[in-house]
């Protein structure tokens, strides 16, 4: 693995400090809030600023302001809401350098991965800005009595959506979830991860510049245990992206308060490589799928199952490609791998690898921290001989670590892929795409890619994305990702005869005639 040269690819920290300090003013705080939480840059561990440590009063104030603003926003034409998203897309693309700088400063990720965030937010804004009327407009449905019963379905905004977003993709997972909620006529209150709140605040600033009413999009900063419960209790909808353990807590709180919720949680994602796979393409895609964002990606590949006929060749090629990855703490597009986000994350990744090594796993490349690059760097790591007794085998590592296993039959591969409590993402690698589709349908995961690691499903915004099993409930993207922020309302207009027997008709005769009509309706095309 090579190390990137810093050269001119550094950031003017003084300028960034100024920029970031101004964003703090966008946090919703009550007069009594004075405590702050320091924020550091993972590249060097240095403090870059501080955010307010919000409490219950701040959350209640944010929700109150959002609820007031939502009433008039919901009355606006859908086309007006679409225009805000369209202008926001332009601003995201125009200001991408500034956005990339802030994302890297807060997360320590490689700039290539930061660009993925900007790209997906722009894609999401563009997608929904053209589909509001199509997805939210009144839908005609069949009435119980043809001609006499007119039925329509309206999609009514839930009110205030509360979103709890993570640190690994802080711009994308805050804004991409907020955009459809806003288009649906809701207000949004976001609690971003305390490590990465500044980029969410920058998103708020751009939305308001695009024409979004100021109070409609509120941000409260602080820790989950301090303000998460209050947020869940006071909003009308809860969206959470993060660990399965925390997701269970959020789901319990939402359920106790009878709030709708969606949860995108952890994954221990498998890849299945069949003997006819194009190994050049597969290795390239798998390296991206395993080590993008230094493996801190819920849909990243952590388990790789390779057919025994090509196992040795694949391992050799995959290890060689991993060795070529460039690590670096720079603000240019040269490095492919950046830093982990924190000491806590470094400790978890290190513990998984050390446990595997002590229990007999073979490390082919990597396996060590790199303090020479920065306090939280860890080498991309490839292991074999990993078994069920190792933490690495079954627990989500959320770092640049992948384990490779041989298989002999398709049935065995599918069984191994499904042998997990998680079901978020998977990939299948084969030259026979119809065979790949068939295998994909047998894998219990919310998204399955054929000859791609995760980008094909995730970037196809028109299709829903989410998890099965312990990987969550609900979906983002597509029509489903918009309508989840609404309540379906059935409105029926009855003309002429009502739903009871006409005057003077005995009920026995009414029942007989109605039964006959039901039989007729079922047999006549167009009336069913």
PDB file of C-alpha atoms in Angstrom, residues 147-424:
ATOM      1  CA  UNK A 147     -70.745   4.793 -11.300  1.00  0.00           C
ATOM      2  CA  UNK A 148     -72.350   5.448  -7.905  1.00  0.00           C
ATOM      3  CA  UNK A 149     -69.146   5.395  -5.779  1.00  0.00           C
ATOM      4  CA  UNK A 150     -66.161   7.646  -6.609  1.00  0.00           C
ATOM      5  CA  UNK A 151     -63.032   6.878  -4.573  1.00  0.00           C
ATOM      6  CA  UNK A 152     -59.749   8.738  -4.373  1.00  0.00           C
ATOM      7  CA  UNK A 153     -56.640   8.295  -2.229  1.00  0.00           C
ATOM      8  CA  UNK A 154     -54.861  11.359  -0.882  1.00  0.00           C
ATOM      9  CA  UNK A 155     -51.332  11.340   0.528  1.00  0.00           C
ATOM     10  CA  UNK A 156     -51.353  13.581   3.597  1.00  0.00           C
ATOM     11  CA  UNK A 157     -48.058  14.661   5.197  1.00  0.00           C
ATOM     12  CA  UNK A 158     -47.384  13.147   8.620  1.00  0.00           C
ATOM     13  CA  UNK A 159     -46.416  16.545  10.054  1.00  0.00           C
ATOM     14  CA  UNK A 160     -42.923  16.724  11.569  1.00  0.00           C
ATOM     15  CA  UNK A 161     -40.384  14.060  10.654  1.00  0.00           C
ATOM     16  CA  UNK A 162     -37.564  13.482  13.122  1.00  0.00           C
ATOM     17  CA  UNK A 163     -34.386  12.070  11.564  1.00  0.00           C
ATOM     18  CA  UNK A 164     -31.359  10.700  13.417  1.00  0.00           C
ATOM     19  CA  UNK A 165     -28.441  10.487  10.995  1.00  0.00           C
ATOM     20  CA  UNK A 166     -25.024   8.775  11.380  1.00  0.00           C
ATOM     21  CA  UNK A 167     -21.424   9.920  11.036  1.00  0.00           C
ATOM     22  CA  UNK A 168     -20.286   7.648   8.195  1.00  0.00           C
ATOM     23  CA  UNK A 169     -22.188   9.427   5.377  1.00  0.00           C
ATOM     24  CA  UNK A 170     -23.291  12.565   7.230  1.00  0.00           C
ATOM     25  CA  UNK A 171     -24.282  14.727   4.270  1.00  0.00           C
ATOM     26  CA  UNK A 172     -26.030  12.082   2.232  1.00  0.00           C
ATOM     27  CA  UNK A 173     -27.893  10.300   5.040  1.00  0.00           C
ATOM     28  CA  UNK A 174     -29.143  13.563   6.546  1.00  0.00           C
ATOM     29  CA  UNK A 175     -30.153  15.356   3.353  1.00  0.00           C
ATOM     30  CA  UNK A 176     -31.250  12.449   1.152  1.00  0.00           C
ATOM     31  CA  UNK A 177     -33.721  11.353   3.818  1.00  0.00           C
ATOM     32  CA  UNK A 178     -34.904  14.896   4.474  1.00  0.00           C
ATOM     33  CA  UNK A 179     -35.610  15.814   0.835  1.00  0.00           C
ATOM     34  CA  UNK A 180     -38.556  13.449   0.213  1.00  0.00           C
ATOM     35  CA  UNK A 181     -39.973  14.304   3.637  1.00  0.00           C
ATOM     36  CA  UNK A 182     -39.947  17.994   2.713  1.00  0.00           C
ATOM     37  CA  UNK A 183     -41.401  17.358  -0.746  1.00  0.00           C
ATOM     38  CA  UNK A 184     -44.261  15.420   0.860  1.00  0.00           C
ATOM     39  CA  UNK A 185     -45.211  18.580   2.786  1.00  0.00           C
ATOM     40  CA  UNK A 186     -43.563  17.840   6.114  1.00  0.00           C
ATOM     41  CA  UNK A 187     -41.208  19.754   8.337  1.00  0.00           C
ATOM     42  CA  UNK A 188     -37.972  18.044   9.394  1.00  0.00           C
ATOM     43  CA  UNK A 189     -35.974  18.045  12.633  1.00  0.00           C
ATOM     44  CA  UNK A 190     -32.587  16.352  12.352  1.00  0.00           C
ATOM     45  CA  UNK A 191     -30.230  15.171  15.046  1.00  0.00           C
ATOM     46  CA  UNK A 192     -26.956  14.529  13.218  1.00  0.00           C
ATOM     47  CA  UNK A 193     -24.113  12.536  14.761  1.00  0.00           C
ATOM     48  CA  UNK A 194     -22.148  14.756  17.121  1.00  0.00           C
ATOM     49  CA  UNK A 195     -18.896  13.995  15.236  1.00  0.00           C
ATOM     50  CA  UNK A 196     -20.271  15.296  11.932  1.00  0.00           C
ATOM     51  CA  UNK A 197     -22.880  17.989  12.507  1.00  0.00           C
ATOM     52  CA  UNK A 198     -21.272  20.773  10.484  1.00  0.00           C
ATOM     53  CA  UNK A 199     -21.996  19.233   7.083  1.00  0.00           C
ATOM     54  CA  UNK A 200     -25.669  18.777   8.007  1.00  0.00           C
ATOM     55  CA  UNK A 201     -25.758  22.449   8.981  1.00  0.00           C
ATOM     56  CA  UNK A 202     -24.229  23.344   5.636  1.00  0.00           C
ATOM     57  CA  UNK A 203     -27.032  21.392   3.994  1.00  0.00           C
ATOM     58  CA  UNK A 204     -29.598  23.423   5.938  1.00  0.00           C
ATOM     59  CA  UNK A 205     -27.909  26.619   4.794  1.00  0.00           C
ATOM     60  CA  UNK A 206     -28.099  25.555   1.132  1.00  0.00           C
ATOM     61  CA  UNK A 207     -31.737  24.479   1.426  1.00  0.00           C
ATOM     62  CA  UNK A 208     -32.684  27.883   2.797  1.00  0.00           C
ATOM     63  CA  UNK A 209     -30.694  29.538   0.028  1.00  0.00           C
ATOM     64  CA  UNK A 210     -32.745  27.420  -2.404  1.00  0.00           C
ATOM     65  CA  UNK A 211     -35.941  28.905  -0.964  1.00  0.00           C
ATOM     66  CA  UNK A 212     -36.927  26.571   1.879  1.00  0.00           C
ATOM     67  CA  UNK A 213     -38.650  28.447   4.740  1.00  0.00           C
ATOM     68  CA  UNK A 214     -36.120  28.846   7.574  1.00  0.00           C
ATOM     69  CA  UNK A 215     -38.091  27.188  10.359  1.00  0.00           C
ATOM     70  CA  UNK A 216     -39.133  24.209   8.261  1.00  0.00           C
ATOM     71  CA  UNK A 217     -35.775  22.445   8.596  1.00  0.00           C
ATOM     72  CA  UNK A 218     -34.441  22.366  12.151  1.00  0.00           C
ATOM     73  CA  UNK A 219     -31.181  20.892  13.447  1.00  0.00           C
ATOM     74  CA  UNK A 220     -30.449  19.978  17.056  1.00  0.00           C
ATOM     75  CA  UNK A 221     -26.953  18.822  17.976  1.00  0.00           C
ATOM     76  CA  UNK A 222     -25.906  16.600  20.840  1.00  0.00           C
ATOM     77  CA  UNK A 223     -25.735  12.985  21.920  1.00  0.00           C
ATOM     78  CA  UNK A 224     -28.367  10.355  21.219  1.00  0.00           C
ATOM     79  CA  UNK A 225     -29.036   9.409  24.848  1.00  0.00           C
ATOM     80  CA  UNK A 226     -29.500  13.084  25.800  1.00  0.00           C
ATOM     81  CA  UNK A 227     -31.945  14.200  23.105  1.00  0.00           C
ATOM     82  CA  UNK A 228     -32.969  11.115  21.118  1.00  0.00           C
ATOM     83  CA  UNK A 229     -35.870  10.108  23.408  1.00  0.00           C
ATOM     84  CA  UNK A 230     -37.349  13.630  23.396  1.00  0.00           C
ATOM     85  CA  UNK A 231     -37.129  13.790  19.616  1.00  0.00           C
ATOM     86  CA  UNK A 232     -38.916  10.440  19.253  1.00  0.00           C
ATOM     87  CA  UNK A 233     -41.668  11.500  21.623  1.00  0.00           C
ATOM     88  CA  UNK A 234     -42.390  14.905  20.080  1.00  0.00           C
ATOM     89  CA  UNK A 235     -42.226  14.315  16.299  1.00  0.00           C
ATOM     90  CA  UNK A 236     -44.780  12.487  14.139  1.00  0.00           C
ATOM     91  CA  UNK A 237     -42.380  10.189  12.290  1.00  0.00           C
ATOM     92  CA  UNK A 238     -38.971   8.774  13.225  1.00  0.00           C
ATOM     93  CA  UNK A 239     -36.207   7.875  10.772  1.00  0.00           C
ATOM     94  CA  UNK A 240     -32.962   6.351  12.031  1.00  0.00           C
ATOM     95  CA  UNK A 241     -29.794   5.131  10.325  1.00  0.00           C
ATOM     96  CA  UNK A 242     -27.182   3.440  12.472  1.00  0.00           C
ATOM     97  CA  UNK A 243     -26.372   0.307  14.419  1.00  0.00           C
ATOM     98  CA  UNK A 244     -28.870  -2.475  14.995  1.00  0.00           C
ATOM     99  CA  UNK A 245     -28.435  -2.187  18.772  1.00  0.00           C
ATOM    100  CA  UNK A 246     -29.393   1.493  18.789  1.00  0.00           C
ATOM    101  CA  UNK A 247     -32.091   0.863  16.191  1.00  0.00           C
ATOM    102  CA  UNK A 248     -33.864  -1.490  18.591  1.00  0.00           C
ATOM    103  CA  UNK A 249     -33.952   1.278  21.200  1.00  0.00           C
ATOM    104  CA  UNK A 250     -35.309   3.809  18.695  1.00  0.00           C
ATOM    105  CA  UNK A 251     -37.942   1.331  17.468  1.00  0.00           C
ATOM    106  CA  UNK A 252     -39.041   0.643  21.045  1.00  0.00           C
ATOM    107  CA  UNK A 253     -39.375   4.360  21.774  1.00  0.00           C
ATOM    108  CA  UNK A 254     -41.291   4.965  18.530  1.00  0.00           C
ATOM    109  CA  UNK A 255     -43.585   2.015  19.168  1.00  0.00           C
ATOM    110  CA  UNK A 256     -44.316   3.120  22.707  1.00  0.00           C
ATOM    111  CA  UNK A 257     -45.420   6.483  21.322  1.00  0.00           C
ATOM    112  CA  UNK A 258     -47.293   4.942  18.345  1.00  0.00           C
ATOM    113  CA  UNK A 259     -45.048   6.745  15.861  1.00  0.00           C
ATOM    114  CA  UNK A 260     -44.331   5.459  12.369  1.00  0.00           C
ATOM    115  CA  UNK A 261     -40.652   4.751  11.845  1.00  0.00           C
ATOM    116  CA  UNK A 262     -38.082   3.509   9.364  1.00  0.00           C
ATOM    117  CA  UNK A 263     -34.722   2.049  10.359  1.00  0.00           C
ATOM    118  CA  UNK A 264     -31.705   1.306   8.187  1.00  0.00           C
ATOM    119  CA  UNK A 265     -29.371  -0.696  10.406  1.00  0.00           C
ATOM    120  CA  UNK A 266     -26.242  -2.827  10.256  1.00  0.00           C
ATOM    121  CA  UNK A 267     -25.039  -5.394   7.763  1.00  0.00           C
ATOM    122  CA  UNK A 268     -22.549  -8.234   7.428  1.00  0.00           C
ATOM    123  CA  UNK A 269     -22.756  -8.215   3.676  1.00  0.00           C
ATOM    124  CA  UNK A 270     -21.760 -11.208   1.527  1.00  0.00           C
ATOM    125  CA  UNK A 271     -20.332 -11.400  -1.974  1.00  0.00           C
ATOM    126  CA  UNK A 272     -20.581 -14.620  -4.015  1.00  0.00           C
ATOM    127  CA  UNK A 273     -17.973 -15.152  -6.739  1.00  0.00           C
ATOM    128  CA  UNK A 274     -18.737 -17.952  -9.206  1.00  0.00           C
ATOM    129  CA  UNK A 275     -16.153 -19.729 -11.387  1.00  0.00           C
ATOM    130  CA  UNK A 276     -17.232 -17.997 -14.607  1.00  0.00           C
ATOM    131  CA  UNK A 277     -16.826 -14.499 -13.157  1.00  0.00           C
ATOM    132  CA  UNK A 278     -14.623 -11.979 -14.991  1.00  0.00           C
ATOM    133  CA  UNK A 279     -11.890 -11.794 -12.346  1.00  0.00           C
ATOM    134  CA  UNK A 280     -10.456  -8.462 -13.510  1.00  0.00           C
ATOM    135  CA  UNK A 281     -13.848  -6.798 -13.184  1.00  0.00           C
ATOM    136  CA  UNK A 282     -14.724  -8.713 -10.019  1.00  0.00           C
ATOM    137  CA  UNK A 283     -11.539  -7.876  -8.151  1.00  0.00           C
ATOM    138  CA  UNK A 284     -11.786  -4.202  -9.087  1.00  0.00           C
ATOM    139  CA  UNK A 285     -15.426  -4.035  -7.965  1.00  0.00           C
ATOM    140  CA  UNK A 286     -14.822  -6.016  -4.796  1.00  0.00           C
ATOM    141  CA  UNK A 287     -11.933  -3.800  -3.683  1.00  0.00           C
ATOM    142  CA  UNK A 288     -14.198  -0.781  -4.078  1.00  0.00           C
ATOM    143  CA  UNK A 289     -17.029  -2.600  -2.301  1.00  0.00           C
ATOM    144  CA  UNK A 290     -14.917  -3.638   0.668  1.00  0.00           C
ATOM    145  CA  UNK A 291     -12.724  -0.586   1.282  1.00  0.00           C
ATOM    146  CA  UNK A 292     -14.751   2.439   0.182  1.00  0.00           C
ATOM    147  CA  UNK A 293     -15.025   4.894   3.081  1.00  0.00           C
ATOM    148  CA  UNK A 294     -12.430   2.725   4.852  1.00  0.00           C
ATOM    149  CA  UNK A 295     -15.092   0.043   5.176  1.00  0.00           C
ATOM    150  CA  UNK A 296     -17.335   2.300   7.288  1.00  0.00           C
ATOM    151  CA  UNK A 297     -20.342   1.655   5.107  1.00  0.00           C
ATOM    152  CA  UNK A 298     -23.373  -0.366   6.110  1.00  0.00           C
ATOM    153  CA  UNK A 299     -23.601  -1.906   2.610  1.00  0.00           C
ATOM    154  CA  UNK A 300     -19.853  -2.657   2.299  1.00  0.00           C
ATOM    155  CA  UNK A 301     -18.692  -6.219   1.591  1.00  0.00           C
ATOM    156  CA  UNK A 302     -17.316  -7.938   4.696  1.00  0.00           C
ATOM    157  CA  UNK A 303     -17.742 -11.630   3.709  1.00  0.00           C
ATOM    158  CA  UNK A 304     -16.588 -12.985   0.362  1.00  0.00           C
ATOM    159  CA  UNK A 305     -17.471 -16.530  -0.782  1.00  0.00           C
ATOM    160  CA  UNK A 306     -15.413 -17.739  -3.758  1.00  0.00           C
ATOM    161  CA  UNK A 307     -15.844 -20.982  -5.712  1.00  0.00           C
ATOM    162  CA  UNK A 308     -13.091 -23.472  -4.868  1.00  0.00           C
ATOM    163  CA  UNK A 309     -12.002 -23.759  -8.520  1.00  0.00           C
ATOM    164  CA  UNK A 310     -10.831 -20.125  -8.580  1.00  0.00           C
ATOM    165  CA  UNK A 311     -10.270 -19.537  -4.856  1.00  0.00           C
ATOM    166  CA  UNK A 312      -6.462 -19.357  -4.862  1.00  0.00           C
ATOM    167  CA  UNK A 313      -6.295 -17.211  -7.980  1.00  0.00           C
ATOM    168  CA  UNK A 314      -8.935 -14.848  -6.649  1.00  0.00           C
ATOM    169  CA  UNK A 315      -7.176 -14.454  -3.280  1.00  0.00           C
ATOM    170  CA  UNK A 316      -3.872 -13.698  -5.006  1.00  0.00           C
ATOM    171  CA  UNK A 317      -5.445 -11.104  -7.278  1.00  0.00           C
ATOM    172  CA  UNK A 318      -7.545  -9.528  -4.546  1.00  0.00           C
ATOM    173  CA  UNK A 319      -4.553  -9.241  -2.206  1.00  0.00           C
ATOM    174  CA  UNK A 320      -2.415  -7.718  -4.963  1.00  0.00           C
ATOM    175  CA  UNK A 321      -5.124  -5.134  -5.753  1.00  0.00           C
ATOM    176  CA  UNK A 322      -5.504  -4.312  -2.050  1.00  0.00           C
ATOM    177  CA  UNK A 323      -1.760  -3.759  -1.762  1.00  0.00           C
ATOM    178  CA  UNK A 324      -2.025  -1.163  -4.531  1.00  0.00           C
ATOM    179  CA  UNK A 325      -4.514   0.980  -2.605  1.00  0.00           C
ATOM    180  CA  UNK A 326      -3.246   4.404  -1.700  1.00  0.00           C
ATOM    181  CA  UNK A 327      -3.802   5.641   1.848  1.00  0.00           C
ATOM    182  CA  UNK A 328      -3.597   9.310   2.671  1.00  0.00           C
ATOM    183  CA  UNK A 329      -4.822  12.265   4.680  1.00  0.00           C
ATOM    184  CA  UNK A 330      -5.128  14.708   1.797  1.00  0.00           C
ATOM    185  CA  UNK A 331      -7.852  16.890   0.312  1.00  0.00           C
ATOM    186  CA  UNK A 332      -7.409  15.718  -3.275  1.00  0.00           C
ATOM    187  CA  UNK A 333      -8.634  12.698  -5.237  1.00  0.00           C
ATOM    188  CA  UNK A 334      -5.363  10.716  -5.104  1.00  0.00           C
ATOM    189  CA  UNK A 335      -5.871   8.443  -2.069  1.00  0.00           C
ATOM    190  CA  UNK A 336      -8.422   5.668  -2.344  1.00  0.00           C
ATOM    191  CA  UNK A 337      -8.609   5.078   1.407  1.00  0.00           C
ATOM    192  CA  UNK A 338      -8.788   7.592   4.236  1.00  0.00           C
ATOM    193  CA  UNK A 339      -8.966   7.412   8.009  1.00  0.00           C
ATOM    194  CA  UNK A 340     -11.389   5.749  10.374  1.00  0.00           C
ATOM    195  CA  UNK A 341     -13.553   8.318  12.104  1.00  0.00           C
ATOM    196  CA  UNK A 342     -12.496   7.941  15.747  1.00  0.00           C
ATOM    197  CA  UNK A 343     -10.469   6.141  18.367  1.00  0.00           C
ATOM    198  CA  UNK A 344     -13.529   4.068  19.269  1.00  0.00           C
ATOM    199  CA  UNK A 345     -13.837   2.819  15.692  1.00  0.00           C
ATOM    200  CA  UNK A 346     -10.111   2.070  15.502  1.00  0.00           C
ATOM    201  CA  UNK A 347     -10.319   0.041  18.710  1.00  0.00           C
ATOM    202  CA  UNK A 348     -13.226  -2.039  17.393  1.00  0.00           C
ATOM    203  CA  UNK A 349     -11.526  -2.838  14.074  1.00  0.00           C
ATOM    204  CA  UNK A 350      -8.248  -3.651  15.790  1.00  0.00           C
ATOM    205  CA  UNK A 351      -9.990  -5.924  18.303  1.00  0.00           C
ATOM    206  CA  UNK A 352     -11.731  -7.903  15.532  1.00  0.00           C
ATOM    207  CA  UNK A 353      -8.500  -8.431  13.593  1.00  0.00           C
ATOM    208  CA  UNK A 354      -6.420  -9.301  16.657  1.00  0.00           C
ATOM    209  CA  UNK A 355      -9.031 -11.805  17.849  1.00  0.00           C
ATOM    210  CA  UNK A 356      -9.054 -13.456  14.415  1.00  0.00           C
ATOM    211  CA  UNK A 357      -5.261 -13.614  14.274  1.00  0.00           C
ATOM    212  CA  UNK A 358      -5.042 -15.103  17.759  1.00  0.00           C
ATOM    213  CA  UNK A 359      -7.607 -17.756  16.797  1.00  0.00           C
ATOM    214  CA  UNK A 360      -5.747 -18.917  13.697  1.00  0.00           C
ATOM    215  CA  UNK A 361      -6.891 -16.666  10.839  1.00  0.00           C
ATOM    216  CA  UNK A 362      -4.389 -15.891   8.088  1.00  0.00           C
ATOM    217  CA  UNK A 363      -3.722 -12.224   7.312  1.00  0.00           C
ATOM    218  CA  UNK A 364      -2.688 -11.847   3.670  1.00  0.00           C
ATOM    219  CA  UNK A 365      -2.310  -8.078   3.670  1.00  0.00           C
ATOM    220  CA  UNK A 366      -2.806  -5.272   6.188  1.00  0.00           C
ATOM    221  CA  UNK A 367      -3.900  -6.014   9.709  1.00  0.00           C
ATOM    222  CA  UNK A 368      -2.183  -3.081  11.395  1.00  0.00           C
ATOM    223  CA  UNK A 369      -2.933   0.471  12.488  1.00  0.00           C
ATOM    224  CA  UNK A 370      -0.962   3.238  10.748  1.00  0.00           C
ATOM    225  CA  UNK A 371      -0.277   5.994  13.293  1.00  0.00           C
ATOM    226  CA  UNK A 372       2.372   7.368  10.930  1.00  0.00           C
ATOM    227  CA  UNK A 373      -0.461   8.575   8.690  1.00  0.00           C
ATOM    228  CA  UNK A 374      -2.862   9.778  11.365  1.00  0.00           C
ATOM    229  CA  UNK A 375      -4.260   8.712  14.740  1.00  0.00           C
ATOM    230  CA  UNK A 376      -7.065   6.507  13.352  1.00  0.00           C
ATOM    231  CA  UNK A 377      -5.684   5.001  10.156  1.00  0.00           C
ATOM    232  CA  UNK A 378      -5.921   1.219   9.689  1.00  0.00           C
ATOM    233  CA  UNK A 379      -4.619  -0.741   6.726  1.00  0.00           C
ATOM    234  CA  UNK A 380      -7.046  -2.447   4.336  1.00  0.00           C
ATOM    235  CA  UNK A 381      -6.984  -6.054   5.509  1.00  0.00           C
ATOM    236  CA  UNK A 382      -7.694  -9.392   3.833  1.00  0.00           C
ATOM    237  CA  UNK A 383      -8.029 -12.620   5.832  1.00  0.00           C
ATOM    238  CA  UNK A 384      -8.759 -16.286   5.206  1.00  0.00           C
ATOM    239  CA  UNK A 385      -9.248 -19.217   7.603  1.00  0.00           C
ATOM    240  CA  UNK A 386     -11.869 -17.255   9.545  1.00  0.00           C
ATOM    241  CA  UNK A 387     -14.296 -19.445  11.478  1.00  0.00           C
ATOM    242  CA  UNK A 388     -17.510 -19.084  13.476  1.00  0.00           C
ATOM    243  CA  UNK A 389     -15.706 -18.690  16.809  1.00  0.00           C
ATOM    244  CA  UNK A 390     -14.162 -15.378  15.753  1.00  0.00           C
ATOM    245  CA  UNK A 391     -15.890 -12.035  16.343  1.00  0.00           C
ATOM    246  CA  UNK A 392     -14.925 -11.061  12.792  1.00  0.00           C
ATOM    247  CA  UNK A 393     -16.998 -13.878  11.312  1.00  0.00           C
ATOM    248  CA  UNK A 394     -20.466 -12.821  12.405  1.00  0.00           C
ATOM    249  CA  UNK A 395     -20.302  -9.322  13.942  1.00  0.00           C
ATOM    250  CA  UNK A 396     -20.306  -6.203  11.799  1.00  0.00           C
ATOM    251  CA  UNK A 397     -16.740  -4.829  11.789  1.00  0.00           C
ATOM    252  CA  UNK A 398     -17.461  -1.541  10.008  1.00  0.00           C
ATOM    253  CA  UNK A 399     -13.867  -1.108   8.945  1.00  0.00           C
ATOM    254  CA  UNK A 400     -11.460  -1.964   6.097  1.00  0.00           C
ATOM    255  CA  UNK A 401     -11.511  -5.714   6.739  1.00  0.00           C
ATOM    256  CA  UNK A 402     -12.795  -8.530   4.497  1.00  0.00           C
ATOM    257  CA  UNK A 403     -12.670 -12.290   5.030  1.00  0.00           C
ATOM    258  CA  UNK A 404     -12.659 -14.794   2.137  1.00  0.00           C
ATOM    259  CA  UNK A 405     -14.143 -18.314   2.243  1.00  0.00           C
ATOM    260  CA  UNK A 406     -14.258 -21.130  -0.358  1.00  0.00           C
ATOM    261  CA  UNK A 407     -17.453 -22.871  -1.470  1.00  0.00           C
ATOM    262  CA  UNK A 408     -18.137 -25.829  -3.754  1.00  0.00           C
ATOM    263  CA  UNK A 409     -21.828 -25.571  -4.774  1.00  0.00           C
ATOM    264  CA  UNK A 410     -24.340 -22.833  -5.432  1.00  0.00           C
ATOM    265  CA  UNK A 411     -26.566 -24.165  -2.651  1.00  0.00           C
ATOM    266  CA  UNK A 412     -23.675 -23.933  -0.200  1.00  0.00           C
ATOM    267  CA  UNK A 413     -22.870 -20.373  -1.267  1.00  0.00           C
ATOM    268  CA  UNK A 414     -26.471 -19.200  -0.878  1.00  0.00           C
ATOM    269  CA  UNK A 415     -26.765 -20.949   2.488  1.00  0.00           C
ATOM    270  CA  UNK A 416     -23.574 -19.276   3.747  1.00  0.00           C
ATOM    271  CA  UNK A 417     -24.687 -15.880   2.458  1.00  0.00           C
ATOM    272  CA  UNK A 418     -27.997 -16.205   4.318  1.00  0.00           C
ATOM    273  CA  UNK A 419     -26.423 -17.570   7.513  1.00  0.00           C
ATOM    274  CA  UNK A 420     -26.531 -14.224   9.326  1.00  0.00           C
ATOM    275  CA  UNK A 421     -28.954 -12.151  11.368  1.00  0.00           C
ATOM    276  CA  UNK A 422     -28.410  -9.314   8.900  1.00  0.00           C
ATOM    277  CA  UNK A 423     -29.928  -8.794   5.454  1.00  0.00           C
ATOM    278  CA  UNK A 424     -28.948  -5.416   4.055  1.00  0.00           C
TER     279      UNK A 424
END
